[in-house]
GROMACS .gro file of C-alpha atoms in nm:
model
  233
    1MET     CA    1  -0.970   0.908   2.305
    2THR     CA    2  -0.965   1.152   2.035
    3THR     CA    3  -1.060   1.501   2.110
    4PRO     CA    4  -1.332   1.661   1.930
    5GLY     CA    5  -1.100   1.938   1.812
    6ARG     CA    6  -0.869   1.674   1.665
    7GLY     CA    7  -1.145   1.483   1.516
    8LEU     CA    8  -1.263   1.789   1.328
    9HIS     CA    9  -0.955   1.902   1.184
   10GLY     CA   10  -0.892   1.527   1.108
   11HIS     CA   11  -1.211   1.521   0.911
   12VAL     CA   12  -1.100   1.821   0.738
   13LEU     CA   13  -0.771   1.694   0.643
   14GLU     CA   14  -0.930   1.340   0.512
   15THR     CA   15  -1.120   1.558   0.249
   16LEU     CA   16  -0.919   1.826   0.166
   17GLY     CA   17  -0.565   1.644   0.169
   18PRO     CA   18  -0.675   1.379  -0.100
   19ALA     CA   19  -0.840   1.650  -0.310
   20ILE     CA   20  -0.512   1.823  -0.316
   21ALA     CA   21  -0.319   1.520  -0.389
   22ALA     CA   22  -0.549   1.436  -0.671
   23GLY     CA   23  -0.521   1.785  -0.832
   24THR     CA   24  -0.877   1.901  -0.764
   25TYR     CA   25  -0.676   2.211  -0.629
   26PRO     CA   26  -0.398   2.247  -0.876
   27PRO     CA   27  -0.068   2.391  -0.785
   28GLY     CA   28  -0.106   2.775  -0.772
   29SER     CA   29  -0.473   2.728  -0.628
   30VAL     CA   30  -0.557   2.982  -0.360
   31LEU     CA   31  -0.796   2.854  -0.055
   32ARG     CA   32  -0.939   3.105   0.162
   33THR     CA   33  -0.942   3.004   0.526
   34ASP     CA   34  -1.261   3.152   0.611
   35GLU     CA   35  -1.433   2.985   0.300
   36LEU     CA   36  -1.309   2.643   0.384
   37ALA     CA   37  -1.408   2.706   0.747
   38GLN     CA   38  -1.782   2.778   0.624
   39ARG     CA   39  -1.772   2.478   0.374
   40PHE     CA   40  -1.668   2.239   0.642
   41GLU     CA   41  -1.893   2.402   0.914
   42VAL     CA   42  -1.576   2.417   1.167
   43SER     CA   43  -1.420   2.680   1.357
   44ARG     CA   44  -1.143   2.900   1.201
   45SER     CA   45  -0.912   2.763   1.456
   46VAL     CA   46  -0.986   2.391   1.363
   47MET     CA   47  -0.946   2.517   0.998
   48ARG     CA   48  -0.587   2.672   1.087
   49GLU     CA   49  -0.487   2.358   1.254
   50ALA     CA   50  -0.583   2.146   0.974
   51VAL     CA   51  -0.390   2.394   0.727
   52ARG     CA   52  -0.090   2.369   0.971
   53VAL     CA   53  -0.077   2.007   0.907
   54LEU     CA   54  -0.082   2.036   0.544
   55GLU     CA   55   0.184   2.306   0.562
   56SER     CA   56   0.400   2.024   0.748
   57MET     CA   57   0.353   1.815   0.471
   58HIS     CA   58   0.468   2.094   0.210
   59LEU     CA   59   0.146   2.063   0.042
   60VAL     CA   60   0.034   2.427   0.080
   61GLU     CA   61   0.187   2.749   0.234
   62SER     CA   62  -0.002   3.010   0.419
   63ARG     CA   63   0.040   3.382   0.375
   64ARG     CA   64  -0.111   3.683   0.516
   65ARG     CA   65  -0.343   3.866   0.272
   66VAL     CA   66  -0.294   3.594   0.006
   67GLY     CA   67  -0.449   3.297   0.162
   68VAL     CA   68  -0.342   2.908   0.154
   69THR     CA   69  -0.165   2.856  -0.166
   70VAL     CA   70  -0.135   2.486  -0.317
   71ARG     CA   71   0.235   2.414  -0.374
   72PRO     CA   72   0.397   2.259  -0.661
   73LYS     CA   73   0.411   1.863  -0.657
   74ALA     CA   74   0.799   1.888  -0.670
   75GLU     CA   75   0.803   2.056  -0.329
   76TRP     CA   76   0.556   1.806  -0.151
   77ASN     CA   77   0.680   1.581   0.135
   78VAL     CA   78   0.634   1.259  -0.078
   79TYR     CA   79   0.780   1.040   0.188
   80ASP     CA   80   0.504   1.124   0.430
   81PRO     CA   81   0.300   0.818   0.471
   82GLN     CA   82  -0.015   1.027   0.485
   83VAL     CA   83   0.077   1.204   0.148
   84ILE     CA   84   0.128   0.849  -0.003
   85ARG     CA   85  -0.195   0.719   0.127
   86TRP     CA   86  -0.379   1.012  -0.051
   87ARG     CA   87  -0.189   0.989  -0.350
   88LEU     CA   88  -0.255   0.626  -0.373
   89ALA     CA   89  -0.632   0.693  -0.321
   90GLY     CA   90  -0.643   0.899  -0.645
   91ALA     CA   91  -0.607   0.878  -1.033
   92ASP     CA   92  -0.228   0.899  -1.004
   93ARG     CA   93  -0.211   0.565  -0.825
   94PRO     CA   94  -0.042   0.367  -1.108
   95HIS     CA   95   0.240   0.590  -1.132
   96GLN     CA   96   0.259   0.645  -0.755
   97LEU     CA   97   0.279   0.268  -0.711
   98ARG     CA   98   0.537   0.235  -0.981
   99SER     CA   99   0.743   0.530  -0.844
  100LEU     CA  100   0.747   0.379  -0.472
  101THR     CA  101   0.816   0.009  -0.601
  102VAL     CA  102   1.122   0.148  -0.809
  103LEU     CA  103   1.227   0.303  -0.466
  104ARG     CA  104   1.188  -0.043  -0.310
  105SER     CA  105   1.379  -0.220  -0.574
  106ALA     CA  106   1.656   0.032  -0.506
  107VAL     CA  107   1.680   0.016  -0.123
  108GLU     CA  108   1.540  -0.337  -0.005
  109PRO     CA  109   1.788  -0.554  -0.149
  110VAL     CA  110   2.072  -0.357  -0.020
  111ALA     CA  111   1.900  -0.362   0.339
  112ALA     CA  112   1.860  -0.735   0.317
  113GLY     CA  113   2.228  -0.772   0.234
  114LEU     CA  114   2.323  -0.557   0.534
  115ALA     CA  115   2.049  -0.735   0.753
  116ALA     CA  116   2.235  -1.082   0.667
  117ARG     CA  117   2.553  -0.895   0.820
  118HIS     CA  118   2.387  -0.694   1.123
  119ALA     CA  119   2.077  -0.877   1.224
  120THR     CA  120   2.040  -1.001   1.569
  121ALA     CA  121   1.913  -1.349   1.673
  122ASP     CA  122   1.578  -1.168   1.764
  123GLN     CA  123   1.537  -0.998   1.458
  124CYS     CA  124   1.617  -1.328   1.251
  125ALA     CA  125   1.350  -1.491   1.476
  126ASP     CA  126   1.118  -1.217   1.387
  127LEU     CA  127   1.175  -1.252   1.023
  128THR     CA  128   1.127  -1.619   1.013
  129GLU     CA  129   0.810  -1.562   1.198
  130CYS     CA  130   0.672  -1.322   0.967
  131ALA     CA  131   0.772  -1.534   0.664
  132LEU     CA  132   0.598  -1.836   0.827
  133GLY     CA  133   0.272  -1.597   0.903
  134MET     CA  134   0.295  -1.496   0.495
  135VAL     CA  135   0.295  -1.871   0.422
  136ALA     CA  136  -0.001  -1.951   0.666
  137THR     CA  137  -0.214  -1.661   0.519
  138SER     CA  138  -0.115  -1.675   0.146
  139ARG     CA  139  -0.438  -1.903   0.048
  140GLY     CA  140  -0.778  -1.852   0.093
  141HIS     CA  141  -0.818  -1.472   0.017
  142GLN     CA  142  -0.677  -1.371   0.325
  143LEU     CA  143  -0.510  -1.061   0.187
  144GLU     CA  144  -0.565  -0.830   0.508
  145ALA     CA  145  -0.398  -1.097   0.734
  146TYR     CA  146  -0.133  -1.150   0.464
  147LEU     CA  147  -0.063  -0.771   0.447
  148PHE     CA  148  -0.001  -0.776   0.821
  149HIS     CA  149   0.281  -1.017   0.812
  150ASP     CA  150   0.422  -0.886   0.489
  151VAL     CA  151   0.453  -0.523   0.628
  152ALA     CA  152   0.613  -0.665   0.963
  153PHE     CA  153   0.868  -0.868   0.735
  154HIS     CA  154   0.976  -0.573   0.535
  155ARG     CA  155   1.007  -0.358   0.853
  156VAL     CA  156   1.218  -0.601   1.023
  157ILE     CA  157   1.461  -0.628   0.696
  158LEU     CA  158   1.497  -0.238   0.699
  159LYS     CA  159   1.539  -0.197   1.067
  160ALA     CA  160   1.791  -0.510   1.085
  161SER     CA  161   2.019  -0.347   0.807
  162GLY     CA  162   2.168  -0.145   1.080
  163ASN     CA  163   2.104   0.172   0.870
  164GLU     CA  164   1.867   0.440   1.036
  165MET     CA  165   1.786   0.598   0.697
  166PHE     CA  166   1.682   0.249   0.553
  167ALA     CA  167   1.492   0.174   0.899
  168ARG     CA  168   1.289   0.499   0.852
  169LEU     CA  169   1.158   0.375   0.509
  170GLY     CA  170   0.932   0.146   0.702
  171ASP     CA  171   0.632   0.332   0.705
  172VAL     CA  172   0.676   0.432   0.324
  173VAL     CA  173   0.700   0.062   0.245
  174ALA     CA  174   0.410  -0.018   0.466
  175GLU     CA  175   0.194   0.236   0.279
  176VAL     CA  176   0.289   0.100  -0.065
  177LEU     CA  177   0.187  -0.259   0.046
  178ALA     CA  178  -0.122  -0.150   0.220
  179GLY     CA  179  -0.218   0.067  -0.097
  180ARG     CA  180  -0.149  -0.244  -0.326
  181THR     CA  181  -0.406  -0.424  -0.098
  182HIS     CA  182  -0.668  -0.188  -0.016
  183HIS     CA  183  -0.673  -0.068  -0.392
  184GLU     CA  184  -0.693  -0.418  -0.505
  185VAL     CA  185  -0.377  -0.418  -0.724
  186MET     CA  186  -0.310  -0.755  -0.584
  187PHE     CA  187  -0.417  -1.080  -0.702
  188ALA     CA  188  -0.686  -1.288  -0.493
  189ASP     CA  189  -0.392  -1.476  -0.344
  190PRO     CA  190  -0.029  -1.350  -0.339
  191ASP     CA  191   0.210  -1.512  -0.601
  192PRO     CA  192   0.334  -1.830  -0.458
  193ALA     CA  193   0.689  -1.773  -0.589
  194ALA     CA  194   0.684  -1.423  -0.415
  195VAL     CA  195   0.583  -1.615  -0.079
  196THR     CA  196   0.866  -1.862  -0.112
  197LEU     CA  197   1.104  -1.592  -0.183
  198HIS     CA  198   1.036  -1.407   0.127
  199VAL     CA  199   1.099  -1.763   0.313
  200GLN     CA  200   1.417  -1.798   0.135
  201VAL     CA  201   1.512  -1.405   0.228
  202ALA     CA  202   1.466  -1.488   0.591
  203GLU     CA  203   1.666  -1.820   0.580
  204ALA     CA  204   1.971  -1.631   0.403
  205VAL     CA  205   1.970  -1.359   0.652
  206ARG     CA  206   1.970  -1.613   0.934
  207GLU     CA  207   2.260  -1.788   0.784
  208GLY     CA  208   2.440  -1.458   0.735
  209ASP     CA  209   2.465  -1.508   0.320
  210ALA     CA  210   2.449  -1.135   0.233
  211LEU     CA  211   2.489  -1.206  -0.158
  212ARG     CA  212   2.195  -1.425  -0.148
  213ALA     CA  213   1.965  -1.213   0.063
  214GLU     CA  214   2.032  -0.923  -0.165
  215GLN     CA  215   1.973  -1.135  -0.478
  216LEU     CA  216   1.612  -1.277  -0.368
  217THR     CA  217   1.493  -0.946  -0.221
  218ARG     CA  218   1.574  -0.818  -0.585
  219GLU     CA  219   1.374  -1.090  -0.722
  220ILE     CA  220   1.075  -0.986  -0.486
  221THR     CA  221   1.108  -0.643  -0.600
  222VAL     CA  222   1.123  -0.729  -0.995
  223GLY     CA  223   0.818  -0.948  -0.907
  224ALA     CA  224   0.649  -0.647  -0.761
  225LEU     CA  225   0.707  -0.426  -1.078
  226GLN     CA  226   0.580  -0.708  -1.302
  227GLU     CA  227   0.270  -0.740  -1.114
  228LEU     CA  228   0.206  -0.359  -1.146
  229ASP     CA  229   0.259  -0.406  -1.540
  230ILE     CA  230  -0.052  -0.655  -1.541
  231LEU     CA  231  -0.282  -0.491  -1.262
  232ALA     CA  232  -0.185  -0.111  -1.282
  233PRO     CA  233  -0.035  -0.050  -1.628
   0.00000   0.00000   0.00000
C-alpha cells in the first residue's frame, strides 16, 4: 500500500516532471521550493522529496539561496523510464519516438544475434510463447494485450543476449512500445508482416541462427521507423 507521503510527492512529480520535460519550465528556470509547496498544497518535506527524485533524474539541481534550477536537456538522464514517459507525453513526442527507435535499431539486431548464440532453452521457450501471444492478439483491436506480449518478447531478446548492458535497456524499450500504443502511434491492428517477423526471430534464436536473427530484427526496427514516418512525421 502506498504511504500518504509517497502518494503526495508522486502527485507532485506527475505534474511537475512532465511540465519540465515539455519545456513549460525551460532550462535555467528557477523554481522556489516554498512556492511549489504552496501551489501543490503539500508540506516542504514532501516537496523536497519530489525535488530529490527530479535531481536523481538530472532534470534539476538544487542550490542554497538560489532554489531549484532546471538543467539543460543535454544533462537529463534520458534513459530513465520515467523521463522517457514524460517526454513521450509532450509535444516533443515524434522526435523522442524517432530517437528511441533509432537506438533500438542499433541495439536490438545485435542483441538478437547474440541471443541466438547464448539463449537458454527456457529463454527460447519464453520467446516462442511471447511471439505466439503476439499472433493471438494481433487482430480485433487488442493493442493492450498485444503490447504485453510485445514488451515481454523484446525483454527476453535483450536479456538472452548475455550482455548486461543490453539487458538493462529492457525498460527503455518497454517505454517506447508502451508510448506508441498509449499515444496512438500505432495502427488499429499491428502490421501482419511485423508480427510474422517476430515469430521468425523466435525460430532463428531457437535454431541458433545468429545471422538470420539479426537480419530479421533489423527488419522489425526498420519497419518501426517507417511507421513513424506515417503516424508521427
